[in-house]
CSV table of C-alpha atoms in Angstrom, one decimal:
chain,number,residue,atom,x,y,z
U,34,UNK,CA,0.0,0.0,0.0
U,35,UNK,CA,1.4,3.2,-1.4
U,36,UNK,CA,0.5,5.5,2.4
U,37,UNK,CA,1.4,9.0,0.5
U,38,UNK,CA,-1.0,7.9,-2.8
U,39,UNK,CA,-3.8,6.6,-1.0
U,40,UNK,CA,-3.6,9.6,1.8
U,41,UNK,CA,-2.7,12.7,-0.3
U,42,UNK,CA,-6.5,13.6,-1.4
U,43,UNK,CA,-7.4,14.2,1.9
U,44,UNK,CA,-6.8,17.2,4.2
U,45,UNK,CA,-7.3,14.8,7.6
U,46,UNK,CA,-6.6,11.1,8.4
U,47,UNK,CA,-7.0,10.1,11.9
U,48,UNK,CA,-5.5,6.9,13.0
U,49,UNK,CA,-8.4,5.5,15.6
U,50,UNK,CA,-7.6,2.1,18.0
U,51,UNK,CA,-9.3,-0.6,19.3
U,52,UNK,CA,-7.4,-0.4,21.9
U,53,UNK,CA,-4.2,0.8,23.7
U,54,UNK,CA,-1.1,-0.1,22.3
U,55,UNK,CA,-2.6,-1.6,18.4
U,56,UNK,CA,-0.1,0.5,16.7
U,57,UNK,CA,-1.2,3.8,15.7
U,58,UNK,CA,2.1,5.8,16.9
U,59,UNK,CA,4.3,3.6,14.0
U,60,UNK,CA,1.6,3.4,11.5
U,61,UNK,CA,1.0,7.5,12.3
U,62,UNK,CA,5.2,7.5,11.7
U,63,UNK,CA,5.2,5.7,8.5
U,64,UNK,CA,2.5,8.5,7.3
U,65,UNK,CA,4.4,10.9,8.7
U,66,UNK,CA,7.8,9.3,6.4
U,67,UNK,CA,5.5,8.7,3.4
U,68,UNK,CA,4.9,12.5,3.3
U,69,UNK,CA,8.1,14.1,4.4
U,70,UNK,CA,9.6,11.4,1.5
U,71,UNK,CA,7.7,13.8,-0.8
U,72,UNK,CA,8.6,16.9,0.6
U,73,UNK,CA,5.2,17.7,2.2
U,74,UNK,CA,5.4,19.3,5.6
U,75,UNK,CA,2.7,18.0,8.0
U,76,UNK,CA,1.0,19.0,10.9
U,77,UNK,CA,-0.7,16.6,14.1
U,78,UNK,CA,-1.8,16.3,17.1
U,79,UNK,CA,-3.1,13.0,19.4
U,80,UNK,CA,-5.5,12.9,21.6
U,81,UNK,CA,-4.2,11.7,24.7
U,82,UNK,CA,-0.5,11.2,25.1
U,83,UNK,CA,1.5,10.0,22.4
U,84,UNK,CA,5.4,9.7,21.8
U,85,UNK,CA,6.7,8.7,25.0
U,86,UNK,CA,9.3,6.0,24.7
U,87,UNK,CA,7.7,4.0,27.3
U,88,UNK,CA,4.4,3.4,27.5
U,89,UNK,CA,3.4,4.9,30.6
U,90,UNK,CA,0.2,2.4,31.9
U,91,UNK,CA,1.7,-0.7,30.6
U,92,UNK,CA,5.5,0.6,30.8
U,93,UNK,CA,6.5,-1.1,27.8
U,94,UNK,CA,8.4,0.2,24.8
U,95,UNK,CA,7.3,2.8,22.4
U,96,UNK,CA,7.8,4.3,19.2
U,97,UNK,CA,8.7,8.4,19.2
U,98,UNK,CA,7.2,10.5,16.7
U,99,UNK,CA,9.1,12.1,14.4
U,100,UNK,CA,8.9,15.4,12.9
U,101,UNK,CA,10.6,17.2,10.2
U,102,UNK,CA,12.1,21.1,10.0
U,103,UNK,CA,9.1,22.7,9.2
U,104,UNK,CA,6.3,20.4,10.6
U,105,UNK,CA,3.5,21.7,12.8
U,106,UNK,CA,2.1,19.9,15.9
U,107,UNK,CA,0.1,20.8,18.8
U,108,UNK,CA,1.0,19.5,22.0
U,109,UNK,CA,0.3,20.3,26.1
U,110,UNK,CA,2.4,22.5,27.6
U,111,UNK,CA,4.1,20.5,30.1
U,112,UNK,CA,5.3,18.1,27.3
U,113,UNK,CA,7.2,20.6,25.7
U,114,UNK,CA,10.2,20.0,27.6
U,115,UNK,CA,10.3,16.4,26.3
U,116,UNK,CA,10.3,17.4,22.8
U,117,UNK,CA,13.8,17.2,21.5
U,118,UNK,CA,12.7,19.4,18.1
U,119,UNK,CA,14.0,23.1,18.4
U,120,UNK,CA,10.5,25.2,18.0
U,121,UNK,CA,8.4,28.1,17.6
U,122,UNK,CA,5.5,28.6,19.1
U,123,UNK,CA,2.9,29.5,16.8
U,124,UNK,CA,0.2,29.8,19.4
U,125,UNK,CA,-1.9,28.9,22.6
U,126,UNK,CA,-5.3,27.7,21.6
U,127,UNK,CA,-6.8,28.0,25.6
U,128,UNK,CA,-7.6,23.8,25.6
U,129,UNK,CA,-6.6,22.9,28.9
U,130,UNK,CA,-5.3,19.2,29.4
U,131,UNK,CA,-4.2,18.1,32.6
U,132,UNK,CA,-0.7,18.0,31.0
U,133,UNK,CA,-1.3,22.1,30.7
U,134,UNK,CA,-2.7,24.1,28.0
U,135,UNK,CA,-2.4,23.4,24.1
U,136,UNK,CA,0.1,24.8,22.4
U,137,UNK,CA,0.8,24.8,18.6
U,138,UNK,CA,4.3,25.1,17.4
U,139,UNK,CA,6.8,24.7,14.6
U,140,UNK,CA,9.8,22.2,14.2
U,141,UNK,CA,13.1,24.5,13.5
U,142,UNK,CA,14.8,21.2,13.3
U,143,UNK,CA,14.2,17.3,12.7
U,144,UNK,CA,13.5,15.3,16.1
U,145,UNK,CA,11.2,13.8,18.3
U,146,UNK,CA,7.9,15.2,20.4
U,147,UNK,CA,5.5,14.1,22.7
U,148,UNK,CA,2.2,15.2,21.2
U,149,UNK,CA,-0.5,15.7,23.8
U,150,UNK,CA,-4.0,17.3,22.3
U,151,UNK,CA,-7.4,18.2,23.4
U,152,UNK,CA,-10.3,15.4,23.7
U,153,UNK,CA,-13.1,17.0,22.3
U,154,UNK,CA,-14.2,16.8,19.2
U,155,UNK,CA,-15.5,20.1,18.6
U,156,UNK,CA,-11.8,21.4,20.0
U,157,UNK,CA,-10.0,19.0,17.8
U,158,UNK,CA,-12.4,20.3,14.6
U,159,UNK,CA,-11.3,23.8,16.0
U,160,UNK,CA,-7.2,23.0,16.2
U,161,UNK,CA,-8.0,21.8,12.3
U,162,UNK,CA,-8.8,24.6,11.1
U,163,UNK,CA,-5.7,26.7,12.9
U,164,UNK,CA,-3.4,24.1,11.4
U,165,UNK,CA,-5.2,24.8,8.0
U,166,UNK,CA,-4.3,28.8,9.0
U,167,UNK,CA,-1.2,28.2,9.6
U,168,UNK,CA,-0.2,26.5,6.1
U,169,UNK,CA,-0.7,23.1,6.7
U,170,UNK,CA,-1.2,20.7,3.9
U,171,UNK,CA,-2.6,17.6,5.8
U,172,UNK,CA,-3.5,17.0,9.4
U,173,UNK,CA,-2.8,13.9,11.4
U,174,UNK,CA,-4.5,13.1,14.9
U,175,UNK,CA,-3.6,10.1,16.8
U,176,UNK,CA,-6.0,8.7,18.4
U,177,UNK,CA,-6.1,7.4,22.2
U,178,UNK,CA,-7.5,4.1,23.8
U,179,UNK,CA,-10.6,3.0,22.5
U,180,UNK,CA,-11.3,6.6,20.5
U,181,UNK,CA,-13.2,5.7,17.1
U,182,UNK,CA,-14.8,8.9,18.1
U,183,UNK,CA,-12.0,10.5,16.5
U,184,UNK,CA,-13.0,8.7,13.2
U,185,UNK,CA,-16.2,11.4,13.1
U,186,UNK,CA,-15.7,13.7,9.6
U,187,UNK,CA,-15.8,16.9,12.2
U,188,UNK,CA,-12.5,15.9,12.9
U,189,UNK,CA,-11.2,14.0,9.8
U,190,UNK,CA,-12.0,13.3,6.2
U,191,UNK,CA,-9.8,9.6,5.9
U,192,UNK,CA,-9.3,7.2,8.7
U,193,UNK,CA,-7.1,4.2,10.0
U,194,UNK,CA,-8.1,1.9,12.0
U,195,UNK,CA,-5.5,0.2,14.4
U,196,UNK,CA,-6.0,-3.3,16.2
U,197,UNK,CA,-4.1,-5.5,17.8
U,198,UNK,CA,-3.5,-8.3,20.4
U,199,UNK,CA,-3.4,-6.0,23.0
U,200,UNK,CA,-7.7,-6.2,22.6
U,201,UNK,CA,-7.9,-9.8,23.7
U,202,UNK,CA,-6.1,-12.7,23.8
U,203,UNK,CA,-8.3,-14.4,21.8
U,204,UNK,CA,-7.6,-13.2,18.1
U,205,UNK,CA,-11.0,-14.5,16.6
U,206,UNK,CA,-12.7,-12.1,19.2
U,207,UNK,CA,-10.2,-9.3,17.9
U,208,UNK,CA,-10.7,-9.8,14.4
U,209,UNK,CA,-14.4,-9.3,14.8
U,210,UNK,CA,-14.6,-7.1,17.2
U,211,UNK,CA,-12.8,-4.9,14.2
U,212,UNK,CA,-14.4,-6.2,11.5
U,213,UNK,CA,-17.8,-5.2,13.1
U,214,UNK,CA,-16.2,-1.8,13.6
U,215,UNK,CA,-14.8,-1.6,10.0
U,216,UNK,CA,-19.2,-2.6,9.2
U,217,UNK,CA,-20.1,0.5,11.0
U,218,UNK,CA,-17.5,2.7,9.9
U,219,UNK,CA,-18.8,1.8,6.4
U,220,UNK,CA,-21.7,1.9,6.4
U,221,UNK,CA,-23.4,4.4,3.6
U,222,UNK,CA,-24.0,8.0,4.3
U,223,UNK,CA,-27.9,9.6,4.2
U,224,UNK,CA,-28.5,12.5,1.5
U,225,UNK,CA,-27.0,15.7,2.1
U,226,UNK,CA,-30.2,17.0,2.0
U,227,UNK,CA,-32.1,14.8,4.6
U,228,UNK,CA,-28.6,14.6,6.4
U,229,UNK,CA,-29.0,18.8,6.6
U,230,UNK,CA,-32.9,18.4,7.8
U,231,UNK,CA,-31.6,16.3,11.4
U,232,UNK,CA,-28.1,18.1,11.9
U,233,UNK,CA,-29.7,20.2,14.6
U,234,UNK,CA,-31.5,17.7,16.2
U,235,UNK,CA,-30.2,17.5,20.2
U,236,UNK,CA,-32.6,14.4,21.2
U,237,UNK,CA,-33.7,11.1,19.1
U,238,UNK,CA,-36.0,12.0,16.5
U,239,UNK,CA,-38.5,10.1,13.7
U,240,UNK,CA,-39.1,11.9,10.7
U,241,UNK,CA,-42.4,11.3,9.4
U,242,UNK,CA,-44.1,12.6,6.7
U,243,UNK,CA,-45.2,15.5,8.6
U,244,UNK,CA,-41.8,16.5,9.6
U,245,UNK,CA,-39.4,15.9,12.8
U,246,UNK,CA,-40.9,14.8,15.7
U,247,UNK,CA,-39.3,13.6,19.1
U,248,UNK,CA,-39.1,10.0,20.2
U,249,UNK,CA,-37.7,8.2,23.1
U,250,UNK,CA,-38.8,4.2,24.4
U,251,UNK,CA,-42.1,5.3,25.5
U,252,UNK,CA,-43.2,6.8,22.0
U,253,UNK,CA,-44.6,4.9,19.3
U,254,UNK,CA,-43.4,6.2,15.9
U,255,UNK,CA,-46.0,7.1,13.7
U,256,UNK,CA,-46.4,4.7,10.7
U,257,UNK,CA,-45.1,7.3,8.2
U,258,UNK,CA,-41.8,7.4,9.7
U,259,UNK,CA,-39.3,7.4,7.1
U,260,UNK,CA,-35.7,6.9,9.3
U,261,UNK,CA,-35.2,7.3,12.9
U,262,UNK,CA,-32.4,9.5,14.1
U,263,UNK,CA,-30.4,8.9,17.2
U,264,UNK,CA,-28.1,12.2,18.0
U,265,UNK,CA,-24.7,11.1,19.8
U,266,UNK,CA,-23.6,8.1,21.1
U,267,UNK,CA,-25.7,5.0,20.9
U,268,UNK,CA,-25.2,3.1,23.5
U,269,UNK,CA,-27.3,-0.4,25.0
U,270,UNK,CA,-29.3,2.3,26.6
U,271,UNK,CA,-30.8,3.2,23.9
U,272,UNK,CA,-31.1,0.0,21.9
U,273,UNK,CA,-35.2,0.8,22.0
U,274,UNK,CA,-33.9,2.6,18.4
U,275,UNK,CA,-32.5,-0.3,17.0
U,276,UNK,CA,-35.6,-2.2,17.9
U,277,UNK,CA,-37.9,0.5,16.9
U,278,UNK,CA,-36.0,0.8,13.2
U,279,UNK,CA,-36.0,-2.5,12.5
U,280,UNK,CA,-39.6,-3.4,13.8
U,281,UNK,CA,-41.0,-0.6,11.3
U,282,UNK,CA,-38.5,-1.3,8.4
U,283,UNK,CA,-36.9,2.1,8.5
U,284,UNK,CA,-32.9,2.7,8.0
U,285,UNK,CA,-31.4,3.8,11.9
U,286,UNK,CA,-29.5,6.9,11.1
U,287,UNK,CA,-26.6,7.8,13.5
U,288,UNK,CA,-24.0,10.9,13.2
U,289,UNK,CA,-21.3,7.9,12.2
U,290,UNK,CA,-20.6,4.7,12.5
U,291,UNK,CA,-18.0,5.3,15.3
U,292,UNK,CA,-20.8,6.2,17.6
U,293,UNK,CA,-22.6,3.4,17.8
U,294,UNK,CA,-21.4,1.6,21.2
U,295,UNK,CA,-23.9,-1.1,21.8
U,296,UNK,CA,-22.9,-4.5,22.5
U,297,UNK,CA,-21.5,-6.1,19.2
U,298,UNK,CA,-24.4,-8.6,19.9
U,299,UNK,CA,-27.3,-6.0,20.2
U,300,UNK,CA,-26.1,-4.2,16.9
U,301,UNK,CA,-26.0,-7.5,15.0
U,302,UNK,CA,-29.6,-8.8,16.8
U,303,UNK,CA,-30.6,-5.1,14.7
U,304,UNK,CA,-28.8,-6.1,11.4
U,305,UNK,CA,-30.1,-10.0,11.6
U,306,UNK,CA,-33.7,-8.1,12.3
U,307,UNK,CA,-33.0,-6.4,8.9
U,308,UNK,CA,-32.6,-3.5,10.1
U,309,UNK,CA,-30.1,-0.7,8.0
U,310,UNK,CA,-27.6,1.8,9.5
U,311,UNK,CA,-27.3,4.9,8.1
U,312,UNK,CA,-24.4,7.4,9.2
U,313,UNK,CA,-25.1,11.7,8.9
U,314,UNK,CA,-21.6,11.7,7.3
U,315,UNK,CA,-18.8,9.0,6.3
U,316,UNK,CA,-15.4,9.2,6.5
U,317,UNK,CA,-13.2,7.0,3.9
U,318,UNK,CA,-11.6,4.3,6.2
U,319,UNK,CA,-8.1,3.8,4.4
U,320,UNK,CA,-6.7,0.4,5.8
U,321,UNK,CA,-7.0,-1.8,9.0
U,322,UNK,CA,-3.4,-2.0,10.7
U,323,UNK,CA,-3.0,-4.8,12.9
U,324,UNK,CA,-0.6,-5.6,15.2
U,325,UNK,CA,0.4,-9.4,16.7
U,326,UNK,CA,2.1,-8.4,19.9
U,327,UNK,CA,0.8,-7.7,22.8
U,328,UNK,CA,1.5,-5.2,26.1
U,329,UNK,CA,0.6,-8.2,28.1
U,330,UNK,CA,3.1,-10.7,27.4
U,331,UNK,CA,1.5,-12.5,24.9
U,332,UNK,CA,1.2,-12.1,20.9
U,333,UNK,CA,-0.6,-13.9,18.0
U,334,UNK,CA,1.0,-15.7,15.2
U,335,UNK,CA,1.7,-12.6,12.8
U,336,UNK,CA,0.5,-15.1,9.5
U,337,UNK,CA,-2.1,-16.0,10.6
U,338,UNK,CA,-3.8,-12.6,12.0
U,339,UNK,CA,-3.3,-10.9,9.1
U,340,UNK,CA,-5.0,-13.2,6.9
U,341,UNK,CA,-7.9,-13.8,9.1
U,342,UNK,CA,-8.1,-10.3,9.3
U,343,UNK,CA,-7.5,-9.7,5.1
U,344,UNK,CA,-10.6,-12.2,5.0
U,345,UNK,CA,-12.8,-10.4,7.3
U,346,UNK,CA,-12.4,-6.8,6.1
U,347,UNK,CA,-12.9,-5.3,2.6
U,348,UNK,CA,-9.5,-2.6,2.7
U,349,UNK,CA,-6.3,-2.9,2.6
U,350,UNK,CA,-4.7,-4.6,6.2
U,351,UNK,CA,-1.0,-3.6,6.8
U,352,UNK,CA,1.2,-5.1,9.9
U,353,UNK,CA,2.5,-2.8,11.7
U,354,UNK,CA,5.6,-4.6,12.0
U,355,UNK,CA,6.1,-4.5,7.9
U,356,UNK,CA,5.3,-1.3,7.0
U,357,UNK,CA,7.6,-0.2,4.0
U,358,UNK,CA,7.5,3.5,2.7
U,359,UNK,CA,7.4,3.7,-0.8
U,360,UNK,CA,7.8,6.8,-2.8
């Protein structure tokens, strides 16, 4: 897989995890390599900590990020210290971490940083769009443990999604555990122009022939709904939707795919009902990267979790181990 050619159309890619220590601070590297190998300078960010050598909950070894002269990154201000790239400060955006406020700066010289960023989405959409001002070409964020909420288009336009041993011991729980995700992820977008219609809408929602109209458990959709719309994160609290969508044959619209946080076993109960997911926006999920090893002491056979993971997801899969840059 080419990492510049499939990336470059983009202005975002987050690199989202399953879990802790899958491998998004090398696979966010190799990007990083793949575009300075062209002579594009980059800027990122990661929400949570990222670029410490050792990891510092399961104190194992980690890989630094690497920056180029030029490169722009946002990171907390009591990281800076640990940063071994000489820098200008570009600004302070006022989003506190408890690592200190977030700064953005400017490499003066190749080296390694510990990136540290905000964990909001609406502050990460807002740190975008200063990179942007600030002449950036492309925007990385690395993600933290267990984020897909960083896979939501506010924040980026293309996504990775990292998984690993370090999710479970048992590897055919991993792979479909992220092959589930990789279904939700996917799963196609509603029209721009109905997608515009529920945007605003703060509460779960039918919309009917008449219009928008609230709904929670206790309200019976009217039989001209056309889709039901659930605002934020769906979680086994509010599997009533599911149930409600696939009861009256109408597509379950979400804001994405990365929101959905019901039991793997309730969401596939919905899809064996027939029901159909529908996401506000999509993002364009680039590649699966999968890693064998584990924090725990443990690791799968490399072979054989990459092919059962090749079989059980529709885009490219790269190991994490293996990743070669190519110009």
């Amino acid at each position: 897989m080419n990492l510049f050619r499939e990336a470059e159309g983009f202005k975002s890619v987050c690199i989202a995890g399953m879990s802790k220590n899958a491998g998004k601070t090398t696979v966010l590297n190799a990007f990083l390599d793949a575009f300075h190998a062209h002579g594009v300078g980059v800027a990122v960010t990661s929400i949570g900590r990222d670029g410490e050598s050792n990891d510092v909950v399961f104190d194992v070894a980690k890989p630094e990020v690497f920056l180029k002269k030029g490169d722009i990154a946002a990171t907390a201000k009591g990281l800076l210290p640990l940063c071994t790239v000489t820098r200008e400060i570009l600004c302070a955006t006022g989003f506190p971490t408890p690592l200190g406020e977030v700064v953005v700066f400017r490499a003066l010289s190749d080296g390694f940083v510990q990136i540290a960023g905000p964990s909001i989405v609406a502050q990460l959409a807002e740190l975008k769009k200063i990179f942007f001002g600030l002449g950036a070409r492309i925007v990385f964020f690395d993600g933290a443990l267990g984020r897909k909420s960083l896979c939501s288009p506010e924040v980026a336009d293309a996504a990775v999604l990292a998984s690993g041993a370090s999710l479970s011991a048992d590897m055919d729980f991993t792979v479909a555990e992220t092959a589930f995700a990789v279904r939700l992820l996917q799963s196609d977008a509603l029209n721009p122009d109905t997608a515009a219609r529920l945007e605003k809408a703060e509460a779960a929602c039918a919309l009917t022939e008449n219009g928008i109209v609230p709904l929670d458990k206790s309200v019976k959709p009217a039989e001209n709904t056309r889709l039901i719309f659930v605002p934020g994160a769906l979680t086994n609290e509010r599997k009533w939707a599911m149930d409600t969508a696939a009861e009256l044959s109408v597509p379950l619209v979400v804001e994405n795919g990365a929101n959905v946080l019901a039991d793997r076993s309730a969401a596939e109960k919905f899809f064996a009902d027939g029901g159909k997911l529908l996401q506000l926006k999509k993002v364009a999920l680039l590649a699966v990267a999968v890693n064998p090893f584990s924090a725990f002491g443990y690791e799968y056979d490399a072979a054989t979790f990459e092919k059962k993971m090749r079989d059980a997801v529709n885009v490219p899969v790269l190991n994490v181990k293996n990743i070669k840059v190519t110009k």
